[in-house]
Short mmCIF file of C-alpha atoms in Angstrom, two decimals:
data_model
loop_
_atom_site.label_atom_id
_atom_site.label_comp_id
_atom_site.label_asym_id
_atom_site.label_seq_id
_atom_site.Cartn_x
_atom_site.Cartn_y
_atom_site.Cartn_z
CA MET A 1 28.70 229.83 -151.39
CA SER A 2 24.98 230.62 -150.09
CA ASN A 3 24.18 233.54 -147.71
CA SER A 4 20.87 233.43 -147.88
CA SER A 5 20.12 232.60 -144.48
CA LEU A 6 21.94 234.37 -142.47
CA PRO A 7 20.21 238.29 -142.06
CA ALA A 8 20.32 241.34 -144.99
CA LEU A 9 23.72 243.51 -143.94
CA PRO A 10 23.43 247.38 -144.16
CA ALA A 11 24.00 249.23 -147.68
CA SER A 12 27.07 250.26 -147.88
CA ASP A 13 26.66 252.51 -150.42
CA ARG A 14 25.34 255.08 -148.40
CA PRO A 15 28.34 256.26 -146.90
CA GLU A 16 26.15 259.53 -145.39
CA VAL A 17 24.07 257.29 -142.64
CA ALA A 18 27.26 255.87 -141.17
CA ALA A 19 28.98 258.86 -140.87
CA ARG A 20 25.55 260.57 -138.73
CA LEU A 21 25.18 256.90 -137.49
CA ARG A 22 29.02 257.68 -136.15
CA ASP A 23 28.30 260.55 -134.49
CA ALA A 24 26.27 259.18 -133.24
CA LEU A 25 27.40 256.35 -131.40
CA LEU A 26 30.35 258.97 -130.58
CA GLY A 27 27.55 261.61 -128.85
CA ALA A 28 26.58 258.35 -126.63
CA ALA A 29 30.12 257.58 -125.55
CA PHE A 30 29.77 254.61 -127.44
CA THR A 31 33.73 254.19 -127.61
CA ALA A 32 35.87 251.17 -125.52
CA ASP A 33 36.14 253.51 -122.57
CA GLY A 34 32.97 254.63 -122.21
CA LEU A 35 32.13 250.27 -121.96
CA LEU A 36 34.78 249.68 -119.52
CA GLU A 37 33.63 252.97 -117.12
CA LEU A 38 29.37 251.73 -117.82
CA LEU A 39 29.92 248.31 -117.62
CA GLY A 40 32.58 248.10 -115.16
CA ALA A 41 36.16 246.01 -115.39
CA PRO A 42 34.36 242.42 -114.62
CA ALA A 43 31.62 243.33 -117.17
CA TYR A 44 33.36 243.98 -119.58
CA THR A 45 35.46 241.54 -119.90
CA ALA A 46 32.80 238.54 -119.16
CA LEU A 47 32.19 240.16 -122.91
CA ALA A 48 34.74 239.34 -124.47
CA ARG A 49 34.24 235.08 -123.27
CA SER A 50 29.98 235.63 -124.65
CA GLU A 51 28.52 236.26 -121.25
CA THR A 52 26.13 238.63 -121.89
CA VAL A 53 24.37 238.48 -118.19
CA PRO A 54 26.34 241.17 -116.16
CA ALA A 55 26.32 243.43 -119.37
CA LEU A 56 22.64 243.28 -119.09
CA ARG A 57 22.23 243.70 -115.23
CA ALA A 58 24.28 247.31 -115.92
CA THR A 59 22.49 248.66 -118.43
CA ARG A 60 18.83 248.69 -116.82
CA GLY A 61 18.77 252.17 -117.36
CA ASP A 62 17.81 254.80 -119.45
CA THR A 63 20.62 256.48 -120.41
CA PRO A 64 22.18 256.32 -124.72
CA LEU A 65 25.01 254.50 -123.64
CA GLU A 66 23.14 251.61 -121.76
CA THR A 67 20.32 252.12 -124.62
CA LEU A 68 23.04 251.78 -127.47
CA VAL A 69 24.77 248.83 -125.39
CA ARG A 70 21.91 247.19 -125.30
CA LEU A 71 21.19 247.52 -128.67
CA PHE A 72 24.33 246.76 -131.14
CA LEU A 73 26.30 244.31 -128.25
CA LEU A 74 23.66 242.78 -126.42
CA GLN A 75 21.33 242.38 -129.37
CA GLN A 76 18.22 243.11 -127.38
CA PRO A 77 14.93 244.48 -128.80
CA VAL A 78 14.95 248.47 -127.63
CA PRO A 79 11.79 250.75 -127.78
CA HIS A 80 11.76 252.84 -130.62
CA ALA A 81 11.17 256.18 -128.50
CA ARG A 82 13.97 255.26 -126.52
CA VAL A 83 16.26 254.44 -130.14
CA ALA A 84 15.38 257.98 -131.23
CA ASP A 85 16.09 260.00 -129.25
CA VAL A 86 20.11 258.47 -129.42
CA LEU A 87 20.58 257.32 -133.14
CA PRO A 88 18.68 258.08 -137.70
CA VAL A 89 16.07 255.58 -136.61
CA ALA A 90 14.37 256.83 -139.68
CA ALA A 91 17.56 256.87 -141.95
CA CYS A 92 19.52 253.19 -140.48
CA LEU A 93 15.97 251.34 -140.92
CA GLU A 94 15.72 252.88 -144.33
CA SER A 95 19.09 251.47 -144.60
CA GLY A 96 19.02 248.87 -142.71
CA TRP A 97 20.99 249.11 -139.66
CA LEU A 98 17.97 248.49 -137.96
CA VAL A 99 14.67 246.07 -137.98
CA SER A 100 11.79 246.75 -136.79
CA VAL A 101 10.86 243.90 -134.06
CA GLY A 102 7.11 243.90 -132.89
CA THR A 103 5.04 247.47 -132.95
CA ASP A 104 7.54 249.23 -131.14
CA GLU A 105 10.63 248.51 -131.12
CA VAL A 106 13.80 248.00 -132.78
CA ALA A 107 16.45 246.30 -132.80
CA ALA A 108 19.94 246.12 -134.35
CA THR A 109 21.02 243.54 -137.87
CA VAL A 110 25.00 243.50 -137.14
CA ASP A 111 26.94 243.10 -133.71
CA VAL A 112 28.79 246.58 -133.66
CA ARG A 113 31.67 246.90 -131.51
CA PRO A 114 33.65 249.69 -129.69
CA TYR A 115 37.17 249.29 -130.96
CA GLY A 116 40.30 251.84 -129.27
CA GLY A 117 43.22 252.07 -132.42
CA PRO A 118 47.10 252.33 -131.35
CA ASP A 119 46.48 256.13 -131.36
CA GLY A 120 43.47 256.55 -129.16
CA GLU A 121 41.20 256.36 -132.48
CA ASP A 122 38.10 255.44 -131.61
CA TRP A 123 36.96 252.80 -134.62
CA PHE A 124 33.89 249.99 -134.52
CA ILE A 125 34.34 246.31 -135.54
CA VAL A 126 31.18 245.14 -137.33
CA SER A 127 30.23 240.95 -137.62
CA ASP A 128 27.31 238.62 -137.23
CA LEU A 129 24.68 238.95 -135.19
CA GLY A 130 25.94 236.93 -132.10
CA CYS A 131 29.62 236.53 -133.40
CA ALA A 132 31.92 239.30 -132.39
CA VAL A 133 34.08 236.94 -130.21
CA GLY A 134 34.23 233.12 -130.08
CA GLY A 135 34.09 232.75 -126.28
CA ALA A 136 34.19 229.42 -124.24
CA GLY A 137 31.11 228.76 -125.73
CA GLY A 138 31.27 228.80 -129.25
CA ILE A 139 30.56 231.52 -131.93
CA GLY A 140 27.14 230.51 -131.58
CA SER A 141 26.19 230.16 -134.65
CA ARG A 142 26.82 227.44 -137.46
CA GLU A 143 26.67 229.10 -140.87
CA GLU A 144 28.68 228.67 -143.33
CA GLY A 145 29.70 231.96 -144.35
CA VAL A 146 28.46 233.85 -141.03
CA VAL A 147 31.31 236.87 -140.00
CA LEU A 148 33.21 236.86 -136.58
CA GLY A 149 34.37 240.56 -135.28
CA VAL A 150 37.55 240.67 -133.53
CA GLY A 151 39.06 237.60 -131.36
CA GLY A 152 42.62 237.22 -129.88
CA ALA A 153 44.37 235.81 -133.50
CA SER A 154 42.62 239.23 -134.96
CA THR A 155 44.68 241.53 -132.81
CA THR A 156 47.68 239.19 -132.25
CA LEU A 157 48.53 240.23 -136.33
CA ALA A 158 47.15 243.54 -135.72
CA GLY A 159 50.08 243.99 -132.28
CA ILE A 160 52.72 242.40 -134.67
CA THR A 161 52.55 244.35 -137.99
CA VAL A 162 54.75 246.28 -139.46
CA ARG A 163 53.57 250.18 -138.57
CA THR A 164 55.67 251.87 -141.36
CA PRO A 165 54.63 254.81 -144.84
CA VAL A 166 53.55 252.24 -147.13
CA SER A 167 52.05 253.41 -150.69
CA ALA A 168 50.43 249.51 -150.93
CA ALA A 169 49.12 247.06 -148.53
CA LEU A 170 47.28 243.79 -149.26
CA ASP A 171 45.05 242.57 -146.76
CA LEU A 172 43.84 238.53 -147.48
CA GLY A 173 40.93 237.07 -145.85
CA THR A 174 39.82 240.31 -144.15
CA GLY A 175 36.69 239.23 -143.08
CA SER A 176 35.29 241.94 -140.53
CA GLY A 177 38.02 244.35 -142.11
CA ILE A 178 40.70 244.91 -138.89
CA GLN A 179 43.69 244.66 -140.24
CA ALA A 180 42.30 246.40 -143.60
CA LEU A 181 41.11 249.28 -140.91
CA HIS A 182 44.92 249.74 -138.80
CA ALA A 183 46.55 249.79 -142.86
CA SER A 184 44.91 252.16 -143.78
CA ARG A 185 46.21 254.74 -141.19
CA HIS A 186 49.34 253.87 -142.83
CA ALA A 187 48.56 252.53 -146.08
CA THR A 188 47.70 255.08 -149.82
CA ARG A 189 46.36 252.37 -150.96
CA VAL A 190 44.69 249.19 -148.84
CA THR A 191 43.45 245.92 -151.11
CA ALA A 192 41.06 243.62 -149.00
CA THR A 193 40.52 240.35 -150.65
CA ASP A 194 37.51 237.31 -149.12
CA LEU A 195 36.58 234.57 -150.93
CA ASN A 196 33.51 235.75 -148.90
CA PRO A 197 31.55 238.27 -150.23
CA ARG A 198 29.45 238.95 -146.95
CA ALA A 199 32.97 239.47 -145.89
CA LEU A 200 33.63 242.39 -148.04
CA HIS A 201 30.63 243.72 -147.70
CA ILE A 202 30.98 244.14 -144.10
CA THR A 203 35.06 245.30 -144.04
CA ALA A 204 32.66 248.14 -145.93
CA LEU A 205 30.86 248.98 -143.21
CA THR A 206 33.30 248.75 -140.19
CA LEU A 207 35.59 251.91 -141.97
CA ALA A 208 33.04 253.46 -143.46
CA LEU A 209 31.60 253.72 -139.52
CA SER A 210 35.09 253.96 -138.06
CA GLY A 211 35.59 256.67 -140.36
CA ALA A 212 38.44 255.35 -142.19
CA GLN A 213 39.27 255.61 -145.95
CA ALA A 214 37.17 253.22 -147.86
CA ALA A 215 39.90 249.79 -149.08
CA GLY A 216 39.59 248.20 -152.85
CA LEU A 217 36.97 244.89 -151.87
CA ARG A 218 38.29 242.13 -154.44
CA GLU A 219 36.13 238.59 -154.31
CA GLY A 220 38.12 235.65 -154.55
CA SER A 221 40.34 232.79 -152.55
CA LEU A 222 44.18 233.69 -151.51
CA PHE A 223 46.10 235.57 -154.13
CA ALA A 224 43.36 234.80 -156.72
CA PRO A 225 41.72 238.62 -157.32
CA VAL A 226 45.35 240.06 -157.30
CA ARG A 227 46.94 241.04 -160.64
CA ASP A 228 49.86 239.56 -162.12
CA ASP A 229 51.77 242.72 -162.49
CA GLU A 230 50.19 244.56 -158.92
CA THR A 231 52.61 244.07 -155.99
CA TYR A 232 52.44 245.15 -151.98
CA ASP A 233 54.71 246.84 -150.04
CA LEU A 234 52.61 245.47 -147.16
CA ILE A 235 51.40 242.17 -146.95
CA VAL A 236 48.26 240.66 -143.99
CA SER A 237 46.16 237.59 -143.29
CA ASN A 238 45.09 236.19 -140.47
CA PRO A 239 43.79 233.37 -142.72
CA PRO A 240 40.85 230.80 -142.61
CA PHE A 241 44.36 228.44 -141.43
CA VAL A 242 42.49 225.28 -139.64
CA ILE A 243 43.42 221.80 -140.38
CA SER A 244 39.74 219.98 -140.41
CA PRO A 245 38.36 217.11 -142.72
CA GLY A 246 36.80 219.75 -144.26
CA ALA A 247 35.81 223.04 -145.07
CA ARG A 248 33.00 223.68 -142.74
CA LEU A 249 33.21 227.69 -142.06
CA THR A 250 34.35 229.74 -144.29
CA TYR A 251 36.24 231.97 -141.52
CA ARG A 252 38.01 229.41 -140.26
CA ASP A 253 38.57 226.27 -142.36
CA GLY A 254 40.69 226.60 -145.26
CA GLY A 255 38.83 223.82 -147.57
CA MET A 256 42.86 221.78 -148.68
CA GLY A 257 44.62 219.64 -146.87
CA GLY A 258 46.58 219.62 -143.73
CA ASP A 259 47.89 222.55 -143.51
CA ASP A 260 48.71 223.79 -147.44
CA LEU A 261 46.75 226.88 -147.34
CA CYS A 262 48.82 227.93 -145.18
CA ARG A 263 51.34 226.09 -146.89
CA SER A 264 50.36 228.67 -150.48
CA LEU A 265 50.00 231.41 -148.70
CA VAL A 266 53.77 231.63 -147.97
CA GLN A 267 55.60 230.69 -151.05
CA GLN A 268 53.00 232.52 -153.09
CA ALA A 269 53.94 235.94 -151.08
CA GLY A 270 56.87 236.33 -152.39
CA ASP A 271 55.67 237.54 -155.68
CA ARG A 272 53.85 239.41 -154.73
CA LEU A 273 56.27 241.94 -151.79
CA ARG A 274 57.66 245.03 -153.30
CA GLU A 275 61.96 245.22 -152.42
CA GLY A 276 62.12 245.87 -147.93
CA GLY A 277 58.17 245.17 -147.94
CA PHE A 278 56.60 242.59 -145.00
CA ALA A 279 54.26 239.67 -144.99
CA GLN A 280 53.11 238.83 -142.11
CA PHE A 281 50.32 235.94 -141.13
CA LEU A 282 49.21 233.60 -139.04
CA ALA A 283 49.27 230.27 -139.42
CA ASN A 284 48.95 226.65 -137.60
CA TRP A 285 51.11 223.79 -138.96
CA GLN A 286 51.38 220.14 -138.61
CA HIS A 287 53.63 217.56 -136.72
CA VAL A 288 54.08 214.95 -138.43
CA GLU A 289 56.25 211.88 -137.09
CA GLY A 290 59.34 211.31 -138.87
CA GLU A 291 59.68 215.24 -140.20
CA ASP A 292 61.42 218.47 -138.09
CA TRP A 293 58.63 221.04 -137.98
CA GLN A 294 61.02 223.24 -138.52
CA ASP A 295 62.48 221.81 -141.72
CA ARG A 296 58.82 221.50 -142.81
CA LEU A 297 58.22 225.26 -142.30
CA ARG A 298 61.70 227.04 -143.63
CA SER A 299 60.51 224.33 -146.93
CA TRP A 300 57.51 226.93 -147.27
CA VAL A 301 59.55 230.46 -147.30
CA PRO A 302 59.54 232.15 -150.65
CA ARG A 303 63.27 232.44 -152.74
CA GLY A 304 64.20 235.73 -152.31
CA CYS A 305 62.96 236.79 -148.90
CA ASP A 306 64.46 237.18 -145.15
CA ALA A 307 62.14 234.94 -142.45
CA TRP A 308 61.43 235.36 -139.24
CA ILE A 309 58.59 232.57 -137.80
CA VAL A 310 57.91 232.10 -134.08
CA GLN A 311 56.09 229.37 -132.65
CA ARG A 312 54.04 230.29 -129.72
CA GLU A 313 52.19 226.82 -128.83
CA VAL A 314 51.61 223.26 -129.44
CA GLN A 315 48.95 221.39 -129.35
CA ASP A 316 48.36 217.37 -129.21
CA ILE A 317 45.80 216.40 -132.23
CA THR A 318 43.05 215.22 -129.29
CA GLN A 319 43.24 219.76 -127.46
CA TYR A 320 43.07 220.69 -131.41
CA ALA A 321 40.17 218.30 -132.34
CA GLU A 322 38.42 219.79 -128.96
CA LEU A 323 39.11 223.30 -129.56
CA TRP A 324 37.50 224.02 -133.18
CA LEU A 325 34.46 221.40 -132.02
CA ARG A 326 34.27 223.75 -129.44
CA ASP A 327 33.82 226.92 -131.43
CA ALA A 328 31.73 225.76 -133.87
CA GLY A 329 29.31 225.05 -131.03
CA ASP A 330 28.94 221.19 -131.89
CA HIS A 331 29.43 220.24 -128.17
CA ARG A 332 26.21 221.35 -127.56
CA GLY A 333 24.44 219.35 -130.00
CA ASP A 334 23.72 215.88 -130.33
CA THR A 335 26.31 213.83 -128.64
CA ALA A 336 26.30 210.66 -131.46
CA ALA A 337 27.14 213.70 -133.61
CA TYR A 338 29.56 215.23 -132.03
CA GLU A 339 31.33 212.28 -131.62
CA ALA A 340 31.70 211.51 -135.67
CA LEU A 341 32.64 214.41 -135.74
CA TYR A 342 35.93 213.97 -133.00
CA ASP A 343 36.58 210.71 -134.83
CA ALA A 344 36.62 212.32 -138.24
CA TRP A 345 39.35 214.82 -136.97
CA LEU A 346 41.46 212.18 -135.68
CA ASP A 347 40.72 210.19 -138.73
CA GLU A 348 42.06 212.76 -140.55
CA PHE A 349 45.01 213.49 -138.84
CA GLU A 350 46.13 209.79 -138.06
CA ALA A 351 46.27 209.10 -142.20
CA ARG A 352 48.43 212.16 -142.22
CA LYS A 353 50.70 210.92 -139.28
CA VAL A 354 49.92 213.82 -137.36
CA LYS A 355 51.13 214.68 -134.13
CA ALA A 356 50.20 217.42 -132.91
CA VAL A 357 49.08 220.98 -134.38
CA GLY A 358 51.38 224.26 -134.53
CA PHE A 359 50.43 227.43 -133.90
CA GLY A 360 52.51 231.09 -134.43
CA TRP A 361 53.76 234.31 -136.62
CA ILE A 362 55.31 233.87 -140.09
CA THR A 363 57.04 237.15 -141.41
CA LEU A 364 58.78 237.76 -144.18
CA ARG A 365 60.66 240.57 -145.88
CA ARG A 366 61.21 240.99 -149.50
CA THR A 367 65.30 240.89 -149.74
CA ASP A 368 68.05 241.02 -152.56
CA SER A 369 70.59 239.60 -149.98
CA ASP A 370 71.93 236.90 -151.64
CA ALA A 371 72.15 234.57 -148.68
CA PRO A 372 68.63 235.18 -146.94
CA SER A 373 68.12 234.79 -143.25
CA ILE A 374 65.59 232.37 -141.59
CA THR A 375 64.87 232.03 -138.33
CA VAL A 376 62.60 229.60 -136.54
CA GLU A 377 61.95 229.79 -133.25
CA GLU A 378 59.55 228.13 -130.60
CA TRP A 379 59.27 231.05 -128.20
CA PRO A 380 55.84 230.38 -125.78
CA HIS A 381 56.90 232.80 -123.27
CA PRO A 382 55.29 235.97 -123.05
CA VAL A 383 56.11 238.80 -124.84
CA GLU A 384 54.58 242.31 -124.47
CA GLN A 385 52.79 243.92 -127.05
CA PRO A 386 51.80 245.42 -129.84
CA LEU A 387 55.51 244.23 -131.32
CA GLY A 388 55.41 245.83 -134.93
CA ASP A 389 58.61 247.55 -134.12
CA THR A 390 60.45 244.60 -132.56
CA VAL A 391 59.62 242.75 -135.94
CA ARG A 392 60.85 245.50 -138.03
CA GLU A 393 64.42 245.78 -136.05
CA HIS A 394 64.76 241.75 -136.27
CA PHE A 395 65.15 242.47 -139.78
CA ASP A 396 66.97 245.58 -139.52
CA ARG A 397 69.44 243.73 -137.08
CA ILE A 398 69.51 240.70 -139.71
CA ASP A 399 70.67 243.60 -142.63
CA TYR A 400 73.47 244.49 -140.03
CA LEU A 401 74.95 241.76 -139.15
CA ARG A 402 75.26 240.04 -142.84
CA ALA A 403 76.73 243.88 -143.56
CA HIS A 404 79.62 243.37 -140.61
CA ASP A 405 82.04 240.08 -141.10
CA ASP A 406 84.12 239.59 -137.65
CA ALA A 407 86.63 242.07 -137.43
CA ALA A 408 83.99 244.68 -138.70
CA LEU A 409 82.23 243.52 -135.88
CA LEU A 410 85.11 244.01 -133.39
CA ALA A 411 85.71 248.08 -135.02
CA ALA A 412 81.91 249.11 -134.13
CA HIS A 413 80.56 251.02 -131.64
CA PHE A 414 77.14 248.87 -129.23
CA ARG A 415 75.05 249.74 -126.75
CA LEU A 416 73.38 248.07 -124.35
CA ALA A 417 69.48 247.96 -125.35
CA PRO A 418 67.38 249.43 -122.79
CA GLU A 419 64.78 247.31 -120.25
CA ILE A 420 68.27 245.12 -119.72
CA ILE A 421 68.56 243.11 -116.35
CA GLN A 422 71.24 240.60 -115.58
CA GLU A 423 70.63 237.70 -113.22
CA GLN A 424 73.22 235.77 -111.01
CA VAL A 425 72.69 232.16 -110.87
CA GLY A 426 73.97 229.71 -108.49
CA LEU A 427 74.26 228.49 -104.82
CA PRO A 428 73.90 231.10 -102.00
CA GLY A 429 77.36 231.51 -100.64
CA ALA A 430 79.26 230.47 -103.21
CA GLU A 431 82.27 233.21 -104.78
CA ASP A 432 81.01 233.10 -108.40
CA PRO A 433 78.06 232.31 -110.06
CA GLU A 434 77.05 229.40 -111.68
CA HIS A 435 75.91 231.08 -114.82
CA VAL A 436 75.11 235.05 -115.79
CA VAL A 437 71.45 235.27 -117.50
CA LEU A 438 70.39 238.94 -119.45
CA ARG A 439 67.19 239.24 -119.59
CA GLN A 440 64.71 241.60 -121.73
CA HIS A 441 61.87 243.24 -120.23
CA LEU A 442 60.42 244.61 -123.48
CA GLY A 443 59.68 243.35 -126.93
CA MET A 444 60.10 239.37 -126.95
CA ARG A 445 61.63 239.74 -123.45
CA ARG A 446 64.30 237.40 -124.26
CA ALA A 447 66.50 235.89 -121.42
CA THR A 448 70.18 234.41 -123.07
CA LYS A 449 72.95 232.64 -120.89
CA VAL A 450 76.56 234.83 -121.17
CA ASP A 451 79.77 233.70 -119.94
CA THR A 452 81.70 236.82 -117.39
CA VAL A 453 83.25 238.22 -120.36
CA GLY A 454 79.64 238.04 -122.07
CA ALA A 455 77.78 240.02 -118.93
CA GLY A 456 81.11 242.50 -118.59
CA PHE A 457 81.17 243.61 -122.29
CA ALA A 458 78.17 244.14 -122.96
CA GLY A 459 77.53 246.02 -118.76
CA VAL A 460 79.60 248.19 -120.40
CA CYS A 461 78.23 249.88 -124.40
CA ASP A 462 77.80 252.54 -123.97
CA GLY A 463 78.70 253.59 -127.50
CA THR A 464 81.38 255.74 -126.28
CA LEU A 465 83.69 252.97 -127.47
CA SER A 466 84.82 250.27 -130.13
CA ALA A 467 84.03 246.22 -129.08
CA GLY A 468 87.76 245.79 -129.69
CA ARG A 469 89.21 247.66 -127.11
CA ILE A 470 86.34 247.26 -124.78
CA LEU A 471 87.78 242.80 -124.84
CA ASP A 472 90.89 244.40 -124.54
CA ALA A 473 90.05 245.61 -121.61
CA ILE A 474 88.23 243.06 -120.18
CA ALA A 475 91.67 240.44 -121.18
CA GLN A 476 93.87 242.50 -119.04
CA LEU A 477 91.19 242.92 -116.17
CA VAL A 478 90.87 239.21 -116.08
CA GLY A 479 94.16 237.87 -117.91
CA GLU A 480 93.54 237.01 -120.74
CA ASP A 481 95.36 236.80 -124.62
CA PRO A 482 93.85 239.73 -126.06
CA VAL A 483 94.51 237.91 -129.26
CA LEU A 484 92.78 234.62 -128.21
CA LEU A 485 89.46 236.91 -126.73
CA ARG A 486 89.33 238.28 -129.77
CA ASP A 487 88.95 235.58 -131.56
CA ARG A 488 85.88 233.40 -129.66
CA THR A 489 84.09 236.39 -129.05
CA PRO A 490 82.78 238.27 -132.09
CA ALA A 491 79.85 234.77 -132.01
CA GLN A 492 78.52 236.17 -128.84
CA ILE A 493 78.49 240.18 -129.43
CA ARG A 494 76.30 238.84 -132.77
CA LEU A 495 74.36 236.63 -131.03
CA LEU A 496 73.58 239.41 -128.30
CA VAL A 497 73.05 241.59 -131.04
CA GLU A 498 70.68 239.15 -133.24
CA GLN A 499 68.40 239.20 -130.28
CA GLY A 500 68.51 242.56 -129.47
CA PHE A 501 70.77 242.55 -126.49
CA LEU A 502 73.11 244.90 -127.77
CA GLU A 503 72.32 248.13 -130.01
CA PRO A 504 74.76 248.86 -133.11
CA VAL A 505 75.48 252.70 -133.03
CA GLY A 506 75.69 254.88 -135.81
#
């Protein structure tokens, strides 16, 4: 792959220049909070849509922050003298962060975008010019090796990743380095790989400019750069998952047929995980005529792994093709060429009998259980990010339920999880509700129907009484045989625990 037509990148082996540049950026309040205060919410959010006019209007002054916004975010040439008041210009020119334009101006060679870390860290994400985000109009570049910045997929993966201290983390297909940057907070050693050498270079810049530890950078596809004897506590990947005819754009097109790249990634991850380790991916998968999409995904899960797979969205093949053609800006070119590309996408889907494409999250956890748990579900509803703790707790609950048969469940103590409300649904004036719904306001924000016994049971769970004693009391109140109630209720308790409505005590 050649990147010869893309601009030269700043030197990645000059950490002292990156440190000086970082200090200057922070000194001018070139941070996520500083940008919001300067630009205001409308102009700030417009940048996420690749719309720059509101930000240009908001930076017509000559303060240090306005100078940096025009230089690094809006990619406007700025007078040398103005930049010299803010940055170490000579060092930035010499190391390639800036280039001279005309006789008295300088311009940035890369996009530098402030990014707020989960604990208030001031980080900076480096990407190719004009490629910080996609936006409705496309990324503005069709270069094969272009490197994008942070988008919705990147932040989604960062939000769902389990964040516990680990010895070794692996970021496959690192791109601009956002996942490696997050992993540097809680991993002793971070390895980042990418098929695109330009992405590895930019990842090094992102980490250095953010003041994070350097990562081990390796070039290659999927697990190819990883030695056979290497295993990890955490593997994350926002891979080039787009299902397309061919591989025009390295950052998004997998280059394998259909969803084979995502399948290969998932299937190969099991052997790279240490016991109890997590592998977390974003992925696309085909909905094939005559196949159950859930069965298709279950077949991807490697032996020795629990799995939780969540489908967040489904698009028919026309919506999907239009989305990614627009992502590349193909709709802005020649109409006949656009239609030919559109046709090629539909030909590919029809040949594979694909009727729709799903998008979602895949989490694996290495387990020594003889009966691994595989949960595949559709959940298109709003969730409460970050979800890393929710993901970890899901697998903790799986372990708990595996270790407790029905008799052990009845002997156990539970409490109602925080932020659970009860809704009663029925006709106005009716003596009894048609059904009762328990609803979460945190995490996955699930809702589940329960019968009156289930609602009563959940309502009194405060950890003081065992499940069996609570059911005996309910049986006495409703006039039901306690033995029969004990026989039929554990399945409902098990579901409430699995979905996070009830928490085991002790």
